[in-house]
Amino acid sequence: MTRYETHVEDGTVYVGAPDGPLEIGPLDAVLDAVGGPSWTISYTAAERERHPEMDTSDAGLTVDVVDMMHTMTFSERFVETMAAHPVETPENDELSPRMGLFVGKLLENLEHGVD
């Protein structure tokens, strides 16, 4: 199964696609959406209690968001879904639908690790 990588070029985030790089949007907007260029891994008391078997030894570790993005790969189906979403940001929104989908996956990976 083909996986498509994420890369940043001239301050813009792209994801590989069958027809060439798919523009996601400005790196600065992605970083703003996730709270900055670094992410500190943390676990709430409720998470620890609910999942006592969970390895939390990485609590307090700070990761570079751009490095995390570079580890992200996507299936062709997910890339097609992102491509179907507009890259233009609607009035009264901070993110385009395409970037919102990407940022959602990035946040999922930051919170739960990359599969």
PDB file of N, CA and C in Angstrom, residues 47-57:
ATOM      1  N   GLU A  47      -6.817   9.890  32.628  1.00  0.00           N
ATOM      2  CA  GLU A  47      -6.265   8.959  31.640  1.00  0.00           C
ATOM      3  C   GLU A  47      -5.444   7.871  32.316  1.00  0.00           C
ATOM      4  N   ARG A  48      -4.644   8.260  33.291  1.00  0.00           N
ATOM      5  CA  ARG A  48      -3.809   7.288  34.009  1.00  0.00           C
ATOM      6  C   ARG A  48      -4.671   6.292  34.782  1.00  0.00           C
ATOM      7  N   GLU A  49      -5.738   6.786  35.365  1.00  0.00           N
ATOM      8  CA  GLU A  49      -6.633   5.922  36.139  1.00  0.00           C
ATOM      9  C   GLU A  49      -7.418   4.980  35.224  1.00  0.00           C
ATOM     10  N   ARG A  50      -7.894   5.500  34.101  1.00  0.00           N
ATOM     11  CA  ARG A  50      -8.692   4.719  33.164  1.00  0.00           C
ATOM     12  C   ARG A  50      -7.871   3.652  32.443  1.00  0.00           C
ATOM     13  N   HIS A  51      -6.578   3.933  32.238  1.00  0.00           N
ATOM     14  CA  HIS A  51      -5.700   3.021  31.501  1.00  0.00           C
ATOM     15  C   HIS A  51      -4.423   2.751  32.308  1.00  0.00           C
ATOM     16  N   PRO A  52      -4.522   2.012  33.389  1.00  0.00           N
ATOM     17  CA  PRO A  52      -3.341   1.802  34.242  1.00  0.00           C
ATOM     18  C   PRO A  52      -2.200   1.055  33.541  1.00  0.00           C
ATOM     19  N   GLU A  53      -2.521   0.323  32.476  1.00  0.00           N
ATOM     20  CA  GLU A  53      -1.499  -0.425  31.739  1.00  0.00           C
ATOM     21  C   GLU A  53      -0.727   0.456  30.750  1.00  0.00           C
ATOM     22  N   MET A  54      -1.183   1.676  30.539  1.00  0.00           N
ATOM     23  CA  MET A  54      -0.580   2.574  29.559  1.00  0.00           C
ATOM     24  C   MET A  54       0.815   3.019  30.016  1.00  0.00           C
ATOM     25  N   ASP A  55       1.770   2.971  29.092  1.00  0.00           N
ATOM     26  CA  ASP A  55       3.127   3.440  29.368  1.00  0.00           C
ATOM     27  C   ASP A  55       3.132   4.959  29.315  1.00  0.00           C
ATOM     28  N   THR A  56       3.385   5.587  30.444  1.00  0.00           N
ATOM     29  CA  THR A  56       3.399   7.049  30.520  1.00  0.00           C
ATOM     30  C   THR A  56       4.807   7.580  30.795  1.00  0.00           C
ATOM     31  N   SER A  57       5.802   6.769  30.514  1.00  0.00           N
ATOM     32  CA  SER A  57       7.178   7.176  30.797  1.00  0.00           C
ATOM     33  C   SER A  57       7.636   8.355  29.936  1.00  0.00           C
TER      34      SER A  57
END
